[in-house]
PDB file of C-alpha atoms and ligand atoms in Angstrom:
ATOM      1  CA  MET A   1       0.000   0.000   0.000  1.00  0.00           C
ATOM      2  CA  GLU A   2       1.308   3.473  -0.854  1.00  0.00           C
ATOM      3  CA  ILE A   3       0.507   6.765   0.884  1.00  0.00           C
ATOM      4  CA  VAL A   4       1.196   8.859  -2.185  1.00  0.00           C
ATOM      5  CA  GLU A   5       0.660   7.562  -5.719  1.00  0.00           C
ATOM      6  CA  LYS A   6       3.929   6.199  -7.114  1.00  0.00           C
ATOM      7  CA  HIS A   7       4.056   8.516 -10.132  1.00  0.00           C
ATOM      8  CA  VAL A   8       3.567  11.569  -7.902  1.00  0.00           C
ATOM      9  CA  GLU A   9       6.234  10.359  -5.462  1.00  0.00           C
ATOM     10  CA  ASN A  10       8.650   9.683  -8.346  1.00  0.00           C
ATOM     11  CA  TYR A  11       7.934  13.089  -9.834  1.00  0.00           C
ATOM     12  CA  ILE A  12       8.827  14.805  -6.545  1.00  0.00           C
ATOM     13  CA  LYS A  13      11.949  12.640  -6.116  1.00  0.00           C
ATOM     14  CA  GLU A  14      13.138  13.432  -9.650  1.00  0.00           C
ATOM     15  CA  HIS A  15      13.091  17.126  -8.796  1.00  0.00           C
ATOM     16  CA  ILE A  16      15.249  16.814  -5.702  1.00  0.00           C
ATOM     17  CA  PRO A  17      18.859  17.742  -6.533  1.00  0.00           C
ATOM     18  CA  THR A  18      21.482  15.000  -6.140  1.00  0.00           C
ATOM     19  CA  LYS A  19      23.640  15.473  -3.060  1.00  0.00           C
ATOM     20  CA  ASP A  20      27.432  15.498  -3.060  1.00  0.00           C
ATOM     21  CA  SER A  21      29.489  12.305  -3.328  1.00  0.00           C
ATOM     22  CA  PHE A  22      29.765  11.829   0.462  1.00  0.00           C
ATOM     23  CA  PHE A  23      25.981  11.698   0.926  1.00  0.00           C
ATOM     24  CA  CYS A  24      25.623   9.567  -2.228  1.00  0.00           C
ATOM     25  CA  GLU A  25      28.071   7.113  -0.653  1.00  0.00           C
ATOM     26  CA  MET A  26      25.909   7.001   2.488  1.00  0.00           C
ATOM     27  CA  GLU A  27      22.777   6.426   0.408  1.00  0.00           C
ATOM     28  CA  GLN A  28      24.583   3.634  -1.465  1.00  0.00           C
ATOM     29  CA  TYR A  29      25.714   2.053   1.824  1.00  0.00           C
ATOM     30  CA  ALA A  30      22.153   2.184   3.191  1.00  0.00           C
ATOM     31  CA  LYS A  31      20.839   0.531   0.039  1.00  0.00           C
ATOM     32  CA  GLU A  32      23.495  -2.167  -0.005  1.00  0.00           C
ATOM     33  CA  TYR A  33      23.125  -3.097   3.680  1.00  0.00           C
ATOM     34  CA  TYR A  34      19.355  -2.569   3.918  1.00  0.00           C
ATOM     35  CA  VAL A  35      19.599   0.257   6.452  1.00  0.00           C
ATOM     36  CA  PRO A  36      16.407   2.334   6.507  1.00  0.00           C
ATOM     37  CA  ILE A  37      17.106   6.051   6.096  1.00  0.00           C
ATOM     38  CA  ILE A  38      14.801   9.005   5.635  1.00  0.00           C
ATOM     39  CA  SER A  39      13.177   9.234   2.198  1.00  0.00           C
ATOM     40  CA  PRO A  40      14.406  12.010  -0.131  1.00  0.00           C
ATOM     41  CA  GLU A  41      11.061  13.824  -0.154  1.00  0.00           C
ATOM     42  CA  SER A  42      10.716  13.638   3.663  1.00  0.00           C
ATOM     43  CA  LEU A  43      14.264  14.948   4.048  1.00  0.00           C
ATOM     44  CA  ARG A  44      13.527  17.783   1.641  1.00  0.00           C
ATOM     45  CA  PHE A  45      10.446  18.713   3.681  1.00  0.00           C
ATOM     46  CA  LEU A  46      12.435  18.515   6.938  1.00  0.00           C
ATOM     47  CA  GLU A  47      15.077  20.764   5.413  1.00  0.00           C
ATOM     48  CA  THR A  48      12.363  23.367   4.838  1.00  0.00           C
ATOM     49  CA  ILE A  49      11.356  23.127   8.500  1.00  0.00           C
ATOM     50  CA  LEU A  50      15.006  23.402   9.550  1.00  0.00           C
ATOM     51  CA  LEU A  51      15.567  26.484   7.391  1.00  0.00           C
ATOM     52  CA  LEU A  52      12.432  28.123   8.780  1.00  0.00           C
ATOM     53  CA  HIS A  53      12.992  27.183  12.397  1.00  0.00           C
ATOM     54  CA  LYS A  54      16.819  27.331  12.500  1.00  0.00           C
ATOM     55  CA  PRO A  55      17.220  25.005  15.510  1.00  0.00           C
ATOM     56  CA  LYS A  56      20.527  25.219  17.334  1.00  0.00           C
ATOM     57  CA  LYS A  57      20.029  22.088  19.450  1.00  0.00           C
ATOM     58  CA  ILE A  58      18.510  18.985  17.880  1.00  0.00           C
ATOM     59  CA  LEU A  59      17.696  15.628  19.445  1.00  0.00           C
ATOM     60  CA  GLU A  60      17.194  12.506  17.335  1.00  0.00           C
ATOM     61  CA  ILE A  61      16.004   9.031  18.284  1.00  0.00           C
ATOM     62  CA  GLY A  62      17.210   6.575  15.627  1.00  0.00           C
ATOM     63  CA  THR A  63      20.617   7.453  14.142  1.00  0.00           C
ATOM     64  CA  ALA A  64      21.020   4.480  11.795  1.00  0.00           C
ATOM     65  CA  ILE A  65      24.229   5.432   9.933  1.00  0.00           C
ATOM     66  CA  GLY A  66      23.998   9.155  10.706  1.00  0.00           C
ATOM     67  CA  TYR A  67      22.454  10.169   7.376  1.00  0.00           C
ATOM     68  CA  SER A  68      19.668  12.397   8.723  1.00  0.00           C
ATOM     69  CA  ALA A  69      21.864  13.908  11.469  1.00  0.00           C
ATOM     70  CA  LEU A  70      24.553  14.818   8.921  1.00  0.00           C
ATOM     71  CA  ASN A  71      21.951  16.256   6.566  1.00  0.00           C
ATOM     72  CA  PHE A  72      20.582  18.442   9.395  1.00  0.00           C
ATOM     73  CA  CYS A  73      24.103  19.839   9.875  1.00  0.00           C
ATOM     74  CA  ARG A  74      24.567  20.253   6.117  1.00  0.00           C
ATOM     75  CA  ILE A  75      21.392  22.271   5.591  1.00  0.00           C
ATOM     76  CA  LEU A  76      22.091  24.406   8.675  1.00  0.00           C
ATOM     77  CA  LYS A  77      25.704  24.894   7.539  1.00  0.00           C
ATOM     78  CA  GLY A  78      27.002  23.481  10.803  1.00  0.00           C
ATOM     79  CA  ASP A  79      25.205  26.054  12.958  1.00  0.00           C
ATOM     80  CA  CYS A  80      23.657  23.378  15.225  1.00  0.00           C
ATOM     81  CA  THR A  81      24.430  20.410  17.439  1.00  0.00           C
ATOM     82  CA  VAL A  82      22.709  17.042  17.143  1.00  0.00           C
ATOM     83  CA  THR A  83      22.444  14.446  19.920  1.00  0.00           C
ATOM     84  CA  THR A  84      21.305  11.174  18.407  1.00  0.00           C
ATOM     85  CA  TYR A  85      20.499   7.733  19.899  1.00  0.00           C
ATOM     86  CA  GLU A  86      21.187   4.378  18.273  1.00  0.00           C
ATOM     87  CA  ARG A  87      20.891   0.939  19.876  1.00  0.00           C
ATOM     88  CA  ASN A  88      22.389  -1.182  17.088  1.00  0.00           C
ATOM     89  CA  GLN A  89      26.147  -1.606  17.562  1.00  0.00           C
ATOM     90  CA  LYS A  90      27.016  -1.996  13.874  1.00  0.00           C
ATOM     91  CA  ARG A  91      24.955   1.045  12.860  1.00  0.00           C
ATOM     92  CA  TYR A  92      26.388   3.071  15.737  1.00  0.00           C
ATOM     93  CA  ASP A  93      29.945   2.207  14.607  1.00  0.00           C
ATOM     94  CA  THR A  94      29.104   3.016  10.987  1.00  0.00           C
ATOM     95  CA  ALA A  95      27.500   6.328  11.966  1.00  0.00           C
ATOM     96  CA  LYS A  96      30.566   7.253  14.016  1.00  0.00           C
ATOM     97  CA  ALA A  97      32.842   6.412  11.072  1.00  0.00           C
ATOM     98  CA  PHE A  98      30.821   8.511   8.596  1.00  0.00           C
ATOM     99  CA  ILE A  99      30.538  11.405  11.053  1.00  0.00           C
ATOM    100  CA  THR A 100      34.289  11.349  11.784  1.00  0.00           C
ATOM    101  CA  ARG A 101      34.986  11.606   8.051  1.00  0.00           C
ATOM    102  CA  SER A 102      32.548  14.498   7.636  1.00  0.00           C
ATOM    103  CA  GLU A 103      33.055  18.193   8.296  1.00  0.00           C
ATOM    104  CA  TYR A 104      30.512  17.956  11.139  1.00  0.00           C
ATOM    105  CA  SER A 105      32.359  15.636  13.514  1.00  0.00           C
ATOM    106  CA  ASN A 106      32.213  18.256  16.278  1.00  0.00           C
ATOM    107  CA  ASN A 107      28.494  18.893  15.805  1.00  0.00           C
ATOM    108  CA  ILE A 108      27.092  15.407  16.347  1.00  0.00           C
ATOM    109  CA  ASP A 109      27.074  13.299  19.499  1.00  0.00           C
ATOM    110  CA  VAL A 110      25.992   9.705  18.868  1.00  0.00           C
ATOM    111  CA  VAL A 111      24.756   7.943  21.989  1.00  0.00           C
ATOM    112  CA  TYR A 112      24.945   4.145  21.900  1.00  0.00           C
ATOM    113  CA  SER A 113      21.845   3.294  23.908  1.00  0.00           C
ATOM    114  CA  ASP A 114      18.386   1.773  23.713  1.00  0.00           C
ATOM    115  CA  ALA A 115      16.078   4.756  24.055  1.00  0.00           C
ATOM    116  CA  THR A 116      13.246   2.581  25.386  1.00  0.00           C
ATOM    117  CA  GLU A 117      15.340   2.063  28.497  1.00  0.00           C
ATOM    118  CA  GLY A 118      15.123   5.782  29.174  1.00  0.00           C
ATOM    119  CA  ILE A 119      16.624   8.819  27.568  1.00  0.00           C
ATOM    120  CA  ASP A 120      18.751  10.680  30.062  1.00  0.00           C
ATOM    121  CA  LEU A 121      18.474  14.255  28.881  1.00  0.00           C
ATOM    122  CA  GLY A 122      19.429  15.857  32.218  1.00  0.00           C
ATOM    123  CA  ASP A 123      18.323  19.483  32.129  1.00  0.00           C
ATOM    124  CA  ALA A 124      19.000  19.908  28.403  1.00  0.00           C
ATOM    125  CA  ILE A 125      16.462  21.859  26.354  1.00  0.00           C
ATOM    126  CA  TYR A 126      16.187  21.281  22.608  1.00  0.00           C
ATOM    127  CA  ASP A 127      14.833  23.431  19.790  1.00  0.00           C
ATOM    128  CA  MET A 128      13.818  20.409  17.799  1.00  0.00           C
ATOM    129  CA  ALA A 129      13.478  16.635  18.095  1.00  0.00           C
ATOM    130  CA  PHE A 130      13.203  13.981  15.412  1.00  0.00           C
ATOM    131  CA  ILE A 131      11.687  10.647  16.397  1.00  0.00           C
ATOM    132  CA  ASP A 132      12.666   7.982  13.858  1.00  0.00           C
ATOM    133  CA  ALA A 133      12.997   4.674  15.735  1.00  0.00           C
ATOM    134  CA  GLY A 134      10.803   1.743  16.915  1.00  0.00           C
ATOM    135  CA  LYS A 135       7.252   2.633  15.820  1.00  0.00           C
ATOM    136  CA  SER A 136       5.583   0.960  18.819  1.00  0.00           C
ATOM    137  CA  GLN A 137       7.432   3.251  21.213  1.00  0.00           C
ATOM    138  CA  TYR A 138       6.608   6.700  19.858  1.00  0.00           C
ATOM    139  CA  GLN A 139       4.372   7.690  22.773  1.00  0.00           C
ATOM    140  CA  PHE A 140       7.112   6.682  25.210  1.00  0.00           C
ATOM    141  CA  PHE A 141       9.712   8.670  23.278  1.00  0.00           C
ATOM    142  CA  PHE A 142       7.384  11.683  23.082  1.00  0.00           C
ATOM    143  CA  ASP A 143       6.691  11.593  26.831  1.00  0.00           C
ATOM    144  CA  GLN A 144      10.420  11.478  27.589  1.00  0.00           C
ATOM    145  CA  ILE A 145      11.361  14.200  25.140  1.00  0.00           C
ATOM    146  CA  TYR A 146       8.471  16.663  25.339  1.00  0.00           C
ATOM    147  CA  PRO A 147       9.493  18.300  28.649  1.00  0.00           C
ATOM    148  CA  HIS A 148      12.899  18.988  27.068  1.00  0.00           C
ATOM    149  CA  ILE A 149      11.536  20.857  24.061  1.00  0.00           C
ATOM    150  CA  LYS A 150      11.474  24.622  24.389  1.00  0.00           C
ATOM    151  CA  LYS A 151       8.295  26.642  23.883  1.00  0.00           C
ATOM    152  CA  GLY A 152       7.917  27.157  20.127  1.00  0.00           C
ATOM    153  CA  GLY A 153      10.102  24.095  19.534  1.00  0.00           C
ATOM    154  CA  ILE A 154       9.237  21.376  17.041  1.00  0.00           C
ATOM    155  CA  LEU A 155       8.929  17.624  17.459  1.00  0.00           C
ATOM    156  CA  VAL A 156       8.787  15.602  14.255  1.00  0.00           C
ATOM    157  CA  SER A 157       7.667  11.949  14.295  1.00  0.00           C
ATOM    158  CA  ASP A 158       8.538  10.027  11.122  1.00  0.00           C
ATOM    159  CA  ASN A 159       6.921   6.957   9.518  1.00  0.00           C
ATOM    160  CA  VAL A 160       3.707   7.452  11.475  1.00  0.00           C
ATOM    161  CA  LEU A 161       1.399   6.176   8.719  1.00  0.00           C
ATOM    162  CA  PHE A 162       3.425   2.992   8.226  1.00  0.00           C
ATOM    163  CA  ARG A 163       2.732   2.393   4.515  1.00  0.00           C
ATOM    164  CA  GLY A 164      -0.896   3.377   5.118  1.00  0.00           C
ATOM    165  CA  GLU A 165      -1.476   0.415   7.469  1.00  0.00           C
ATOM    166  CA  VAL A 166      -2.207   2.803  10.342  1.00  0.00           C
ATOM    167  CA  CYS A 167      -5.121   4.283   8.343  1.00  0.00           C
ATOM    168  CA  GLN A 168      -7.005   0.969   8.037  1.00  0.00           C
ATOM    169  CA  LYS A 169     -10.495   1.028   9.592  1.00  0.00           C
ATOM    170  CA  SER A 170      -9.878  -1.937  11.867  1.00  0.00           C
ATOM    171  CA  GLU A 171      -6.854  -3.803  13.167  1.00  0.00           C
ATOM    172  CA  LEU A 172      -8.369  -6.915  11.570  1.00  0.00           C
ATOM    173  CA  ASP A 173      -7.473  -5.372   8.191  1.00  0.00           C
ATOM    174  CA  VAL A 174      -3.803  -5.343   9.239  1.00  0.00           C
ATOM    175  CA  THR A 175      -1.458  -8.346   9.150  1.00  0.00           C
ATOM    176  CA  LYS A 176      -1.171  -9.926  12.600  1.00  0.00           C
ATOM    177  CA  ARG A 177       2.463  -8.947  13.141  1.00  0.00           C
ATOM    178  CA  ASN A 178       1.652  -5.263  12.531  1.00  0.00           C
ATOM    179  CA  ARG A 179      -1.337  -5.016  14.870  1.00  0.00           C
ATOM    180  CA  THR A 180       0.599  -3.724  17.860  1.00  0.00           C
ATOM    181  CA  ILE A 181       2.083  -0.956  15.716  1.00  0.00           C
ATOM    182  CA  TYR A 182      -1.390  -0.233  14.283  1.00  0.00           C
ATOM    183  CA  ARG A 183      -2.934   0.098  17.760  1.00  0.00           C
ATOM    184  CA  ARG A 184      -0.127   2.062  19.369  1.00  0.00           C
ATOM    185  CA  MET A 185       0.405   4.404  16.429  1.00  0.00           C
ATOM    186  CA  ASN A 186      -3.333   5.108  16.180  1.00  0.00           C
ATOM    187  CA  ASN A 187      -3.409   5.961  19.891  1.00  0.00           C
ATOM    188  CA  TYR A 188      -0.316   8.143  19.487  1.00  0.00           C
ATOM    189  CA  LEU A 189      -1.743  10.031  16.506  1.00  0.00           C
ATOM    190  CA  SER A 190      -5.090  10.549  18.290  1.00  0.00           C
ATOM    191  CA  PHE A 191      -3.131  11.938  21.244  1.00  0.00           C
ATOM    192  CA  LEU A 192      -1.085  14.245  18.994  1.00  0.00           C
ATOM    193  CA  MET A 193      -4.078  15.481  17.006  1.00  0.00           C
ATOM    194  CA  THR A 194      -6.431  16.142  19.939  1.00  0.00           C
ATOM    195  CA  GLU A 195      -7.218  19.830  20.234  1.00  0.00           C
ATOM    196  CA  ASN A 196      -5.349  21.260  23.207  1.00  0.00           C
ATOM    197  CA  ASN A 197      -3.514  24.383  24.323  1.00  0.00           C
ATOM    198  CA  ARG A 198      -0.153  22.727  24.811  1.00  0.00           C
ATOM    199  CA  PHE A 199       0.871  21.625  21.349  1.00  0.00           C
ATOM    200  CA  HIS A 200      -0.345  21.651  17.769  1.00  0.00           C
ATOM    201  CA  THR A 201       0.201  18.778  15.334  1.00  0.00           C
ATOM    202  CA  SER A 202      -0.121  18.446  11.599  1.00  0.00           C
ATOM    203  CA  LEU A 203      -0.138  15.041   9.924  1.00  0.00           C
ATOM    204  CA  ILE A 204       1.632  15.080   6.557  1.00  0.00           C
ATOM    205  CA  PRO A 205       1.276  12.290   3.958  1.00  0.00           C
ATOM    206  CA  ILE A 206       4.892  12.417   2.834  1.00  0.00           C
ATOM    207  CA  GLY A 207       7.333   9.506   2.707  1.00  0.00           C
ATOM    208  CA  ASP A 208       5.895   7.051   5.208  1.00  0.00           C
ATOM    209  CA  GLY A 209       3.898   9.795   6.950  1.00  0.00           C
ATOM    210  CA  MET A 210       5.213  12.532   9.205  1.00  0.00           C
ATOM    211  CA  ALA A 211       3.650  14.258  12.229  1.00  0.00           C
ATOM    212  CA  VAL A 212       4.922  17.765  12.920  1.00  0.00           C
ATOM    213  CA  THR A 213       4.179  19.010  16.437  1.00  0.00           C
ATOM    214  CA  ILE A 214       4.823  22.539  17.689  1.00  0.00           C
ATOM    215  CA  LYS A 215       5.055  23.035  21.436  1.00  0.00           C
ATOM    216  CA  MET A 216       3.008  26.042  22.560  1.00  0.00           C
ATOM    217  CA  GLU A 217       3.325  25.892  26.327  1.00  0.00           C
ATOM    218  CA  ASP A 218       6.166  26.800  28.629  1.00  0.00           C
ATOM    219  CA  GLU A 219       5.741  24.406  31.529  1.00  0.00           C
ATOM    220  CA  MET A 220       7.868  21.302  31.933  1.00  0.00           C
ATOM    221  CA  THR A 221       5.013  18.963  32.850  1.00  0.00           C
ATOM    222  CA  LEU A 222       3.231  16.571  30.550  1.00  0.00           C
ATOM    223  CA  ARG A 223      -0.404  15.313  30.624  1.00  0.00           C
TER     224      ARG A 223
HETATM  225  C1  SAM B 301      14.594   4.470  10.396  1.00  0.00           C
HETATM  226  S1  SAM B 301      16.130   4.196  11.115  1.00  0.00           S
HETATM  227  C2  SAM B 301      16.739   5.824  11.402  1.00  0.00           C
HETATM  228  C3  SAM B 301      17.121   6.526  10.146  1.00  0.00           C
HETATM  229  C4  SAM B 301      17.867   7.829  10.341  1.00  0.00           C
HETATM  230  N1  SAM B 301      17.142   8.721  11.213  1.00  0.00           N
HETATM  231  C5  SAM B 301      18.068   8.474   9.008  1.00  0.00           C
HETATM  232  O1  SAM B 301      17.076   8.969   8.441  1.00  0.00           O
HETATM  233  O2  SAM B 301      19.205   8.494   8.519  1.00  0.00           O
HETATM  234  C6  SAM B 301      15.711   3.720  12.739  1.00  0.00           C
HETATM  235  C7  SAM B 301      16.910   3.415  13.606  1.00  0.00           C
HETATM  236  O3  SAM B 301      16.472   3.457  14.953  1.00  0.00           O
HETATM  237  C8  SAM B 301      17.163   2.462  15.672  1.00  0.00           C
HETATM  238  N2  SAM B 301      16.342   2.164  16.857  1.00  0.00           N
HETATM  239  C9  SAM B 301      15.163   1.488  16.901  1.00  0.00           C
HETATM  240  N3  SAM B 301      14.690   1.448  18.151  1.00  0.00           N
HETATM  241  C10 SAM B 301      15.594   2.123  18.916  1.00  0.00           C
HETATM  242  C11 SAM B 301      15.683   2.404  20.298  1.00  0.00           C
HETATM  243  N4  SAM B 301      14.748   1.977  21.153  1.00  0.00           N
HETATM  244  N5  SAM B 301      16.741   3.121  20.759  1.00  0.00           N
HETATM  245  C12 SAM B 301      17.705   3.545  19.900  1.00  0.00           C
HETATM  246  N6  SAM B 301      17.684   3.286  18.577  1.00  0.00           N
HETATM  247  C13 SAM B 301      16.644   2.593  18.091  1.00  0.00           C
HETATM  248  C14 SAM B 301      17.302   1.305  14.698  1.00  0.00           C
HETATM  249  O4  SAM B 301      18.369   0.460  15.061  1.00  0.00           O
HETATM  250  C15 SAM B 301      17.517   2.041  13.383  1.00  0.00           C
HETATM  251  O5  SAM B 301      18.884   2.156  13.073  1.00  0.00           O
END
């Protein structure tokens, strides 16, 4: 199942300029070793948000090989720091290697940790967060991160429509192994989209679906 018709998606992709050889090498690596990285059209959209919002401090859950984190630094011309969590040893090592080779080695801190076991953010406050890890855990990640987002800050959740599976009328229409994701993601999206004074969310059918949440309150408490 596709969220956007293939010919429309291809049309958008064809119009996105090719990146330099370093990023092409990362894309090639991801393809060869089946590492999921952000889709070109989702990255392009995120770049627009980054250019508008100009975050100085970014938090990411789900580094993979460091492709999105490095692209954040690229589009912001290095005027930011990124703290990013990865639980897979091989991907963590690969991300570190790519980041060390890049011109942004001082901008990115990769944390080798399973974010479901808690994200120790201390008293850090971020301008933006990007959640791009285990889809069943998004509410948990949000709850951990939200108090650390500044007022006016942005929290982006990627892959929230999960190839359109999340939009099925009933969980019985979803393959058995995806039902937990279906249930949890539907609850998460209902939570994000409920009218409230604390944050505002827009659900975008791009890539595998992206939820963009803007924090409107100041307080550090949640729910
Ligand atoms: C979709 S990939 C991230 C892609 C990356 N953001 C990019 O666009 O270049 C998701 C990554 O999250 C990692 N991951 C999944 N659950 C995690 C968790 N609980 N804590 C830390 N990393 C996790 C996976 O190992 C995987 O590498």
